[in-house]
mmCIF file of C-alpha atoms in Angstrom:
data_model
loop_
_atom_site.group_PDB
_atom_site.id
_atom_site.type_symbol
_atom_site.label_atom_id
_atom_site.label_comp_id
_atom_site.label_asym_id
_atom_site.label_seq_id
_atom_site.Cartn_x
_atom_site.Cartn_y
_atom_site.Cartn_z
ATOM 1 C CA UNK A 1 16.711 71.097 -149.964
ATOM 2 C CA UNK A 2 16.603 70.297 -153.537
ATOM 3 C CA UNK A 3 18.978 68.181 -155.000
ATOM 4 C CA UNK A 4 21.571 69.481 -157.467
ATOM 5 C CA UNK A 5 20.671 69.048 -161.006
ATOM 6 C CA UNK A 6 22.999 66.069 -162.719
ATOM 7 C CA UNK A 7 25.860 67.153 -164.977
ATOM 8 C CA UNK A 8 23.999 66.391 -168.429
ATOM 9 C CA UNK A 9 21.287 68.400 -167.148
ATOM 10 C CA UNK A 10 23.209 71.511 -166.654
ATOM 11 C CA UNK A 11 25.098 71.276 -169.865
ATOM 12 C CA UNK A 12 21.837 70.924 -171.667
ATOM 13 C CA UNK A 13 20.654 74.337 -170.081
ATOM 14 C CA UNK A 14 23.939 76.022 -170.778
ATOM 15 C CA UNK A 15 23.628 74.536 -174.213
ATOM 16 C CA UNK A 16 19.764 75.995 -174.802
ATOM 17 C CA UNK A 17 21.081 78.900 -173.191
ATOM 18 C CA UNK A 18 23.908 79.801 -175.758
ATOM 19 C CA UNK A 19 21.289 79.097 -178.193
ATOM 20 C CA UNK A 20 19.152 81.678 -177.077
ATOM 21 C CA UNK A 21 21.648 84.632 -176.542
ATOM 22 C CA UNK A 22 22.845 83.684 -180.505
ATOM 23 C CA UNK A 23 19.539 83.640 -181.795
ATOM 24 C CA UNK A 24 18.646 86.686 -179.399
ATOM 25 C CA UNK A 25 21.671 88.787 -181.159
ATOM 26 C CA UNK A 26 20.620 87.691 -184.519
ATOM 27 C CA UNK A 27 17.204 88.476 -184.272
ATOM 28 C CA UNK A 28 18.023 92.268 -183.079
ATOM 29 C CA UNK A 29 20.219 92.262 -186.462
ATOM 30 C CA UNK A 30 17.115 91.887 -188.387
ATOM 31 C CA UNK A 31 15.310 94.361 -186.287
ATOM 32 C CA UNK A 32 17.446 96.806 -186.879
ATOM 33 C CA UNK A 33 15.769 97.211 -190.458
ATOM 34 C CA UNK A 34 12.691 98.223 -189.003
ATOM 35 C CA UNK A 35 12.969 102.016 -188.857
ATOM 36 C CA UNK A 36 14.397 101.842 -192.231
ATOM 37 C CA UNK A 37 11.775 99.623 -193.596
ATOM 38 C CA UNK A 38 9.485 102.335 -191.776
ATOM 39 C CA UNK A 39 10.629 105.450 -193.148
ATOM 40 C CA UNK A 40 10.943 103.739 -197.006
ATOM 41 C CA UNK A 41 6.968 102.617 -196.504
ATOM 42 C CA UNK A 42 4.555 105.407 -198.451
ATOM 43 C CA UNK A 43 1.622 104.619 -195.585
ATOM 44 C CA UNK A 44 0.746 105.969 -192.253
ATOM 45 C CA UNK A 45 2.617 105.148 -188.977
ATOM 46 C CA UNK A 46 -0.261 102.982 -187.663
ATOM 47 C CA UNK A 47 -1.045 101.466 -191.175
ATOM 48 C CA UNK A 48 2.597 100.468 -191.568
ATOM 49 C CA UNK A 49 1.998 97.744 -187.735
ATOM 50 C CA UNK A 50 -1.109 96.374 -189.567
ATOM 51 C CA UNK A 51 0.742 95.021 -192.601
ATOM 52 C CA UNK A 52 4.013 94.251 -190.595
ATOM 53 C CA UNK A 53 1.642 92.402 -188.170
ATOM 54 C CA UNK A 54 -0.725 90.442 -190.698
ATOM 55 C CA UNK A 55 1.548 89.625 -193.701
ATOM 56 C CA UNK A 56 3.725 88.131 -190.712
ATOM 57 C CA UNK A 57 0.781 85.739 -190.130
ATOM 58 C CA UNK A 58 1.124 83.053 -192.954
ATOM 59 C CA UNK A 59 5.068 82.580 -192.040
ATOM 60 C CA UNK A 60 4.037 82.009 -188.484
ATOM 61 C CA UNK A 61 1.381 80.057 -189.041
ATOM 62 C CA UNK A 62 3.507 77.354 -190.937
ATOM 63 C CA UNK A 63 6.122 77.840 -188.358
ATOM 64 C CA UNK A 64 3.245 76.542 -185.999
ATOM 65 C CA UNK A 65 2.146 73.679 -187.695
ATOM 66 C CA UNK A 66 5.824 72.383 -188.507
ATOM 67 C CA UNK A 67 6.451 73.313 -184.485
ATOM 68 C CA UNK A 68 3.286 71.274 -183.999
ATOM 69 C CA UNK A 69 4.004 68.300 -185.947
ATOM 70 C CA UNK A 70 7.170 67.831 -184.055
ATOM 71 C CA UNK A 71 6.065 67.815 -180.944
ATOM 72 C CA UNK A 72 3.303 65.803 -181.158
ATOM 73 C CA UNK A 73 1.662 65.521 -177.442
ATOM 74 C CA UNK A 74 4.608 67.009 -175.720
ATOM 75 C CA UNK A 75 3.483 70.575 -176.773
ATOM 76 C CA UNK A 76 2.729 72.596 -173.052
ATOM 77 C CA UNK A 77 -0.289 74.373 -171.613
ATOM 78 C CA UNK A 78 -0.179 77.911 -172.709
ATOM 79 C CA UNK A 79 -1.281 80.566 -170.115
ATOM 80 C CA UNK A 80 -3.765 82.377 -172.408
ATOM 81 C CA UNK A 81 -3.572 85.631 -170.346
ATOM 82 C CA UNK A 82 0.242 85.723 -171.259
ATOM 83 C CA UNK A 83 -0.542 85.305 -174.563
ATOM 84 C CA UNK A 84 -3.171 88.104 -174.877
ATOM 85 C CA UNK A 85 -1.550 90.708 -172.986
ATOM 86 C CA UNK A 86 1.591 90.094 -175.268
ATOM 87 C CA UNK A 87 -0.271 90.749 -178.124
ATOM 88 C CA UNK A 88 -2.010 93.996 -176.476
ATOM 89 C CA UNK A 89 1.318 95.191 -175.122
ATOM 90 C CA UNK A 90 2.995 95.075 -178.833
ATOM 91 C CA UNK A 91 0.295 96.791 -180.674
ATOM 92 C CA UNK A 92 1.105 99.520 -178.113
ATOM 93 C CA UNK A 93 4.464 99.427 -178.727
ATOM 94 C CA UNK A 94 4.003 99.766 -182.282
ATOM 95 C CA UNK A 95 1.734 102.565 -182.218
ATOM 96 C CA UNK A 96 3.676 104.828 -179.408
ATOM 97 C CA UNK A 97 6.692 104.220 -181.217
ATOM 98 C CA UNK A 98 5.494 105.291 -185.215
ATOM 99 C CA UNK A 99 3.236 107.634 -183.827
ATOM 100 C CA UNK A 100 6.114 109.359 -181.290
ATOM 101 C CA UNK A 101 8.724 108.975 -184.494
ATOM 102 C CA UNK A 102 6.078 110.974 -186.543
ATOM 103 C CA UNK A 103 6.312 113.980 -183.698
ATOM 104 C CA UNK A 104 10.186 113.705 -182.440
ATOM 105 C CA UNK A 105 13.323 113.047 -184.247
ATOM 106 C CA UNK A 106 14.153 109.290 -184.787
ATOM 107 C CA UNK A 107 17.195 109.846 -182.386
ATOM 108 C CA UNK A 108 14.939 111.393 -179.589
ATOM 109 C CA UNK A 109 13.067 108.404 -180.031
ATOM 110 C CA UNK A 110 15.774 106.083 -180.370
ATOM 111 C CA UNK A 111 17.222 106.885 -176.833
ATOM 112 C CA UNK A 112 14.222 107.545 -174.699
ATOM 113 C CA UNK A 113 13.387 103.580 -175.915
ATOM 114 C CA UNK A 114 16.074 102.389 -174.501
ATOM 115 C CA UNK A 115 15.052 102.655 -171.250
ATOM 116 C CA UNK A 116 13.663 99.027 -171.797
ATOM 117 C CA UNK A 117 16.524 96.916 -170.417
ATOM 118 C CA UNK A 118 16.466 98.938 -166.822
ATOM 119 C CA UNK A 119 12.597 97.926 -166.454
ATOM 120 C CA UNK A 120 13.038 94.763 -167.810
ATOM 121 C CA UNK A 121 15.948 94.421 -165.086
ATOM 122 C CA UNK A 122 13.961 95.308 -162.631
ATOM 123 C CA UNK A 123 10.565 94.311 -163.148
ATOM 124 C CA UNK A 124 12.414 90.393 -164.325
ATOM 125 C CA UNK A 125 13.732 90.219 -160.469
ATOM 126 C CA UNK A 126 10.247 91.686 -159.174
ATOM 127 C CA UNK A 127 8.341 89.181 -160.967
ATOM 128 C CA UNK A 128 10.568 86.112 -161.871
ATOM 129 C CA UNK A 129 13.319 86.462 -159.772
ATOM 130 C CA UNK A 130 15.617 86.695 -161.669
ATOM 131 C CA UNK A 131 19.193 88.163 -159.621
ATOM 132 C CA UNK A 132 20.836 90.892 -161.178
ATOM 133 C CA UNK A 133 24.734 90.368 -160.583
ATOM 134 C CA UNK A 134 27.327 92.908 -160.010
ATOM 135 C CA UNK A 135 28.945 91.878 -163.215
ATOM 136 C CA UNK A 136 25.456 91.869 -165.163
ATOM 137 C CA UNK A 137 24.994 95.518 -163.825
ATOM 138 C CA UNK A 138 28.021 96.816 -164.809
ATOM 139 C CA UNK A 139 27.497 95.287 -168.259
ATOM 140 C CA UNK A 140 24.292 96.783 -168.644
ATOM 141 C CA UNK A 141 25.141 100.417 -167.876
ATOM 142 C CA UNK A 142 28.263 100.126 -170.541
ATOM 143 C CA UNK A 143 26.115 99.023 -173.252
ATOM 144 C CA UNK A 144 23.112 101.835 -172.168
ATOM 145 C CA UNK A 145 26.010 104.206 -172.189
ATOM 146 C CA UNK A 146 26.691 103.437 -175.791
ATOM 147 C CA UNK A 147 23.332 103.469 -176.805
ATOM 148 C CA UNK A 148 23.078 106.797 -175.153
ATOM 149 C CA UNK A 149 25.952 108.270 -177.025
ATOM 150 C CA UNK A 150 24.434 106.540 -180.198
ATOM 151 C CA UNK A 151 21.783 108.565 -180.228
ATOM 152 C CA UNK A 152 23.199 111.421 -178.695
ATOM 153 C CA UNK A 153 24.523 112.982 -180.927
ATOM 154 C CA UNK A 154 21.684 113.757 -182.834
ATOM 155 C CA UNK A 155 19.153 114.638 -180.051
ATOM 156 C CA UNK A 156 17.028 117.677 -180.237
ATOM 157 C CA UNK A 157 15.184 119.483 -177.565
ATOM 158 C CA UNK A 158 12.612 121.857 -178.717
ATOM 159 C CA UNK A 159 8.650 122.336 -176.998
ATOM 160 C CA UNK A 160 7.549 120.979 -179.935
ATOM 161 C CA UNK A 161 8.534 117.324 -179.541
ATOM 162 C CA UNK A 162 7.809 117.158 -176.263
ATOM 163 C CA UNK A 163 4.631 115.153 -177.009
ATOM 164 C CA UNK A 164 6.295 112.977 -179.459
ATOM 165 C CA UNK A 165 9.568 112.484 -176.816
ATOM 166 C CA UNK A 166 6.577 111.502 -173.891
ATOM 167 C CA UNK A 167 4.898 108.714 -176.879
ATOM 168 C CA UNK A 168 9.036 107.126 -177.193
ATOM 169 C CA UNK A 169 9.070 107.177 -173.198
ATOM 170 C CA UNK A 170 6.061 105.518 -172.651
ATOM 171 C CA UNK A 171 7.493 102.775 -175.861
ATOM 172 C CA UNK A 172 9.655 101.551 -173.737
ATOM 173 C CA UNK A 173 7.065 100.660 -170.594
ATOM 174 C CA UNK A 174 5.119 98.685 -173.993
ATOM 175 C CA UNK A 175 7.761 97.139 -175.231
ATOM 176 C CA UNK A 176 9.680 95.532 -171.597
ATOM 177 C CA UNK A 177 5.873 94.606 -171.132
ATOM 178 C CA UNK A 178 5.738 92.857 -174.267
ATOM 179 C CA UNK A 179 8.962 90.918 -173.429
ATOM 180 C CA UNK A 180 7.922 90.337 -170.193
ATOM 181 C CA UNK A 181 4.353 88.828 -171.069
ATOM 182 C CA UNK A 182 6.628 86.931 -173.918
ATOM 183 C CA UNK A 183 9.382 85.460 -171.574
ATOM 184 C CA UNK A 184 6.049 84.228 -169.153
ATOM 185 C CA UNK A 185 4.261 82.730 -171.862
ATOM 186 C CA UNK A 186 7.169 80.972 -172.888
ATOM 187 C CA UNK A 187 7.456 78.871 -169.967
ATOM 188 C CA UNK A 188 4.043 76.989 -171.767
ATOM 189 C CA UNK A 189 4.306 78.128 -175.108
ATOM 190 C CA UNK A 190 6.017 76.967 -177.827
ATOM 191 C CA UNK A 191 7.739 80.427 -180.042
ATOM 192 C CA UNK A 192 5.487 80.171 -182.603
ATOM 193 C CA UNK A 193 2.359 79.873 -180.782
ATOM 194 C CA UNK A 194 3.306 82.790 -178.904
ATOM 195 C CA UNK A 195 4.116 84.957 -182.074
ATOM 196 C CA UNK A 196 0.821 83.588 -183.657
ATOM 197 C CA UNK A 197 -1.472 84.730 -180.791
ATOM 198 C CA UNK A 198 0.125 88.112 -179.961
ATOM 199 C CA UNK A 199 0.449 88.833 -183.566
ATOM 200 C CA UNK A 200 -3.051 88.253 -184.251
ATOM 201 C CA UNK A 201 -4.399 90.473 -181.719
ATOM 202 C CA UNK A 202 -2.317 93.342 -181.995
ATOM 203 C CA UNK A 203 -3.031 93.075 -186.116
ATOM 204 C CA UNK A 204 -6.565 93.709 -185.236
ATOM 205 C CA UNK A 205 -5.746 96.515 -182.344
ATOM 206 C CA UNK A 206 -3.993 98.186 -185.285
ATOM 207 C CA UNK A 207 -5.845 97.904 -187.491
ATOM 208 C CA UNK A 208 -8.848 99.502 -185.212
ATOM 209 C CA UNK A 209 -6.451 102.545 -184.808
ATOM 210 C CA UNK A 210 -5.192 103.063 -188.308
ATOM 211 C CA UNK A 211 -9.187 103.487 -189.267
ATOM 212 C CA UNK A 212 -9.627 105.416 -186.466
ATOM 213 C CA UNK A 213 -6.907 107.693 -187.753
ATOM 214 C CA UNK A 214 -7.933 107.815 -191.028
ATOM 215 C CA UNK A 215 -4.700 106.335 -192.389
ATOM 216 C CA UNK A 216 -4.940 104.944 -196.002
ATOM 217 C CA UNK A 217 -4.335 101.170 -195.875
ATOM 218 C CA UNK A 218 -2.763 100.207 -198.840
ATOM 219 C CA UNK A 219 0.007 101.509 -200.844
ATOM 220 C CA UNK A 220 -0.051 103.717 -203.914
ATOM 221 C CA UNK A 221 2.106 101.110 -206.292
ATOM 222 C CA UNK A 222 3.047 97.327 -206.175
ATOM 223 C CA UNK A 223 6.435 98.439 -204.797
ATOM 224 C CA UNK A 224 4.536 100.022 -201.528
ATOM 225 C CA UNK A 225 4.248 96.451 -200.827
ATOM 226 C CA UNK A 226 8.285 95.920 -200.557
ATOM 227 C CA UNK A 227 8.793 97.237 -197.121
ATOM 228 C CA UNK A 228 5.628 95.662 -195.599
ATOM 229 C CA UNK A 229 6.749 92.554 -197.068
ATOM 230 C CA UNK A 230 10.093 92.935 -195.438
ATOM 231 C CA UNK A 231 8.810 94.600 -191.872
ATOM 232 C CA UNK A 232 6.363 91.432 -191.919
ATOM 233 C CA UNK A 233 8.354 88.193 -193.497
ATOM 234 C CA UNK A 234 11.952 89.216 -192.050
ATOM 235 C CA UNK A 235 12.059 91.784 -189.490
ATOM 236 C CA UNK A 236 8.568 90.566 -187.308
ATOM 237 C CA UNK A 237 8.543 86.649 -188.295
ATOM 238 C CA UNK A 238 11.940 86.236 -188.242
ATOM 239 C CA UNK A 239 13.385 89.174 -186.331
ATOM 240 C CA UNK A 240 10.390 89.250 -183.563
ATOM 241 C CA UNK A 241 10.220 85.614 -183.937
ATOM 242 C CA UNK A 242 13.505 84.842 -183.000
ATOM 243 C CA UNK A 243 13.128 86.976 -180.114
ATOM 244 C CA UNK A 244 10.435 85.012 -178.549
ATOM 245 C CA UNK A 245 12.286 81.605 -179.452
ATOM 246 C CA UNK A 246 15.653 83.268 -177.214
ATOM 247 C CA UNK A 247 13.012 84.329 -174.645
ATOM 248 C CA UNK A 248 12.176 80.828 -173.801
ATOM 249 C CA UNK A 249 15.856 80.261 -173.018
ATOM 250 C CA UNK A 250 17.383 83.485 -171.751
ATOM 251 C CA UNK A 251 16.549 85.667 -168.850
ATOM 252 C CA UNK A 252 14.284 88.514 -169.656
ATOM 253 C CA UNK A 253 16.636 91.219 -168.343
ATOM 254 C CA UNK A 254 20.008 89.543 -170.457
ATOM 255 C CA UNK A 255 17.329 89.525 -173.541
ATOM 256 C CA UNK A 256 16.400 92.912 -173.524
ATOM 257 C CA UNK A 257 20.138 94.043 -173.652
ATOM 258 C CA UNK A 258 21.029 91.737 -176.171
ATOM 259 C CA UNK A 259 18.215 93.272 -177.962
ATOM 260 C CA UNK A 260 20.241 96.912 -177.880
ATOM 261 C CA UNK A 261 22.109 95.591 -180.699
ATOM 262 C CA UNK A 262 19.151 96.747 -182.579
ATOM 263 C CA UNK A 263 20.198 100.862 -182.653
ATOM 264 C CA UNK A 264 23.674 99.887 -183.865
ATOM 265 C CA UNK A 265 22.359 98.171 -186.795
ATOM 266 C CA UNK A 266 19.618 100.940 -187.398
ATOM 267 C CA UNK A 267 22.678 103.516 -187.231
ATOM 268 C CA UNK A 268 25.114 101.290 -189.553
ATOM 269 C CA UNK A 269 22.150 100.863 -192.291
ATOM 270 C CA UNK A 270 21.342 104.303 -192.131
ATOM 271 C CA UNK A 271 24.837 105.167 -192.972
ATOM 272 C CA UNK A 272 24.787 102.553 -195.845
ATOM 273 C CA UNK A 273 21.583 102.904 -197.193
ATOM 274 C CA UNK A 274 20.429 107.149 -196.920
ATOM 275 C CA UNK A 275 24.208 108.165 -195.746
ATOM 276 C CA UNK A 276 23.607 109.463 -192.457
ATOM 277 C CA UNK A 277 26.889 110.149 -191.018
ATOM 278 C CA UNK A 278 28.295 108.799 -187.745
ATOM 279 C CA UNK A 279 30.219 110.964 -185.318
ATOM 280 C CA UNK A 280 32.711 109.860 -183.675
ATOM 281 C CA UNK A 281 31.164 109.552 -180.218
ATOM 282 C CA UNK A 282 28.096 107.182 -181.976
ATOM 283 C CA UNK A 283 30.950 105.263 -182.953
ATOM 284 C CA UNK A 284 32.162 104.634 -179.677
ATOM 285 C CA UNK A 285 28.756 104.461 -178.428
ATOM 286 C CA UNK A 286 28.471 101.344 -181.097
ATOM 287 C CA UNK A 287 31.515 99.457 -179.426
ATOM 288 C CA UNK A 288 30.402 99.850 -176.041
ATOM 289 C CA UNK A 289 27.084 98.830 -176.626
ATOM 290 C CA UNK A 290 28.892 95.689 -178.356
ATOM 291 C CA UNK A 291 31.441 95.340 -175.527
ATOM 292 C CA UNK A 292 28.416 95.313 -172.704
ATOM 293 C CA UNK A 293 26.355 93.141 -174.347
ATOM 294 C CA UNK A 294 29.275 90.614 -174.894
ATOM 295 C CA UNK A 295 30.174 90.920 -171.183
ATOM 296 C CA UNK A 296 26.461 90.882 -170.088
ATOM 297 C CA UNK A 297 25.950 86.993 -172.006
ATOM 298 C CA UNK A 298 28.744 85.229 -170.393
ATOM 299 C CA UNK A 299 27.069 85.581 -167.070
ATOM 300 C CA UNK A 300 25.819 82.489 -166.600
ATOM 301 C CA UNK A 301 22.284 82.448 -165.236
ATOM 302 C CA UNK A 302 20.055 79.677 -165.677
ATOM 303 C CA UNK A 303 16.630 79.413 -166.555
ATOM 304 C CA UNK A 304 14.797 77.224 -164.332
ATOM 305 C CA UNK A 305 13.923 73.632 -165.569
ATOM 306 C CA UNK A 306 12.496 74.250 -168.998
ATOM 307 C CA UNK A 307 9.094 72.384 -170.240
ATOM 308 C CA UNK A 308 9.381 70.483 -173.473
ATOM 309 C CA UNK A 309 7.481 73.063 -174.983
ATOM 310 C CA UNK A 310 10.424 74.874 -174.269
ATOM 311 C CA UNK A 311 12.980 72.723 -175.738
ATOM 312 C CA UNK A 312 11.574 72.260 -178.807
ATOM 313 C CA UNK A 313 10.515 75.536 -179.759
#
C-alpha cells in the first residue's frame, strides 16, 4: 500500500491545482474572442488557422526559451507522439469548426461543440482514470444545460446545414482529442513546448488545406492583419496557451468544462461588439453555465504526483 502523501505535499497540489482552474477560466475568457476575431477577418475559414497558428509561433517560442532557461536540467522527457497527435488533432479542430461555421449558423455550431466535456469525461476515466463524482456529474450537466440554452435560442434546422451541423459534431471529437493528447503530453512537457510543437504542425496541416482550397492567404489591407494578430498573439498564445499550462494541473474532464466559459464570452461580445441580442433563456443559460462550472472546480481531485516539468511550466 502506498504511503499517504505528507501534508506540504498535498497543499502544494491543491495549490498548483487552484492555479490551473484560474488560469483554465481565464484562458476560455480570451477564447471567447475567437469567433469574433473570425467573422471580423476578410480571409478564408482555413486561411484564417494558418495565421492564428504561425503568427502565434514567435510568442511561444520566447515563452520556450524563458521556460527553458528556468528550468535548466529539470525540464522532463516529452512523449513525442503526444505532442504530434496534439498538433494533428487541433488543425482538425480548426478546420471542422471554420469550415462547419461557413455551412451552419454559428449557434448550430456553437452547441453541437459542446459535446466536448461529455467525451472528455469519459474518454479522461477510460484512459487516465480519472473518477467522475456524483457531485462533478451533476455540475457538468448544469453548466451543458446552460450552454444548451445559450445557443438555443438561435438554432436552425433546415437540410441545408446538415453538412455544416455533421463538420461542428465531429469539432468536438477534434477538439476533446486535442485536450486529451495535451493533458498526456503534459505529464513530460513543459506548456510551452507543448504549444510550440502542436502549433507548428497543425500551421503546416493548414496551411496544406487552405492551398488546397484555394483560399487567398493574405489580407486585402494592413488592417486584415488586426484579427490574425489578435486570433494568434492573444486568443492562441495566450488563450490556447494558458489552456495547456491548466492542463498540466487540472483533470482533463474539470478542464474541458471550465473551458465552456468560452460561449458565454462569445455571446456577451457579440452583444457588445455587433449587438446581437440575448434572450432571456441565453441569459439563464449564461448563469448556469457559470454556476456548474463554479460547482464543478471545488471538487477536489488531484492530479497524480506532478514532474518538475510540470511545476514549472
Amino acid at each position: 500500500m502506498a504511503e499517504p502523501l505528507p501534508a506540504h505535499s498535498e497543499r502544494d497540489r491543491d495549490r498548483g491545482m487552484a492555479l490551473g482552474v484560474v488560469v483554465l477560466a481565464g484562458s476560455a475568457v480570451l477564447i471567447g474572442f475567437a469567433p469574433i476575431m473570425v467573422k471580423l477577418s476578410d480571409l478564408g475559414p482555413q486561411a484564417i488557422a494558418f495565421w492564428r497558428l504561425t503568427l502565434a509561433l514567435p510568442a511561444l517560442a520566447l515563452w520556450l526559451a524563458m521556460s527553458r532557461r528556468q528550468q535548466g536540467a529539470s525540464a522532463g522527457r516529452p512523449d513525442r507522439r503526444a505532442l504530434v497527435l496534439a498538433g494533428v488533432f487541433f488543425a482538425g479542430d480548426l478546420a471542422f469548426w471554420h469550415a462547419g461555421i461557413k455551412i451552419t449558423t454559428a449557434a448550430n455550431a456553437t452547441l453541437l461543440a459542446n459535446l466536448t466535456p461529455i467525451i472528455v469525461a469519459i474518454a479522461g476515466w477510460v484512459l487516465f482514470k480519472e473518477r467522475i463524482t456524483l457531485r462533478f456529474a451533476l455540475a457538468a450537466g448544469v453548466a451543458l444545460l446552460g450552454a444548451v440554452l445559450l445557443s438555443a435560442a438561435n438554432v436552425r434546422l433546415a437540410p441545408e446545414r446538415l453538412a455544416g451541423d455533421l463538420l461542428s459534431a465531429l469539432t468536438a471529437f477534434w477538439y476533446a482529442s486535442y485536450i486529451l493528447s495535451v493533458h498526456w503530453a503534459r505529464r513530460g512537457a513543459s506548456a510551452p513546448l507543448v504549444m510550440v510543437w502542436s502549433s507548428a504542425i497543425a500551421a503546416v496541416i493548414t496551411l496544406v488545406v487552405a492551398l488546397a482550397f484555394g483560399e487567398r492567404l493574405l489580407p486585402d489591407t494592413l488592417a486584415g492583419w488586426l484579427p490574425l494578430l489578435v486570433l494568434g498573439i492573444v486568443v492562441h498564445a495566450g488563450g490556447q496557451g494558458g489552456i495547456a499550462f491548466g492542463l498540466g494541473r487540472v483533470p482533463a474532464a474539470l478542464a474541458s468544462l471550465i473551458i465552456l466559459v468560452q460561449p458565454v464570452v462569445a455571446a456577451a461580445a457579440g452583444w457588445v461588439i455587433f449587438g446581437e441580442a440575448l434572450v432571456a433563456s441565453q441569459i439563464l443559460g449564461a448563469g448556469l453555465v457559470l454556476a456548474g462550472v463554479y460547482i464543478a472546480q471545488r471538487v477536489r481531485r488531484p492530479l497524480p504526483p506532478v514532474t518538475p516539468t510540470e511545476r514549472t511550466g
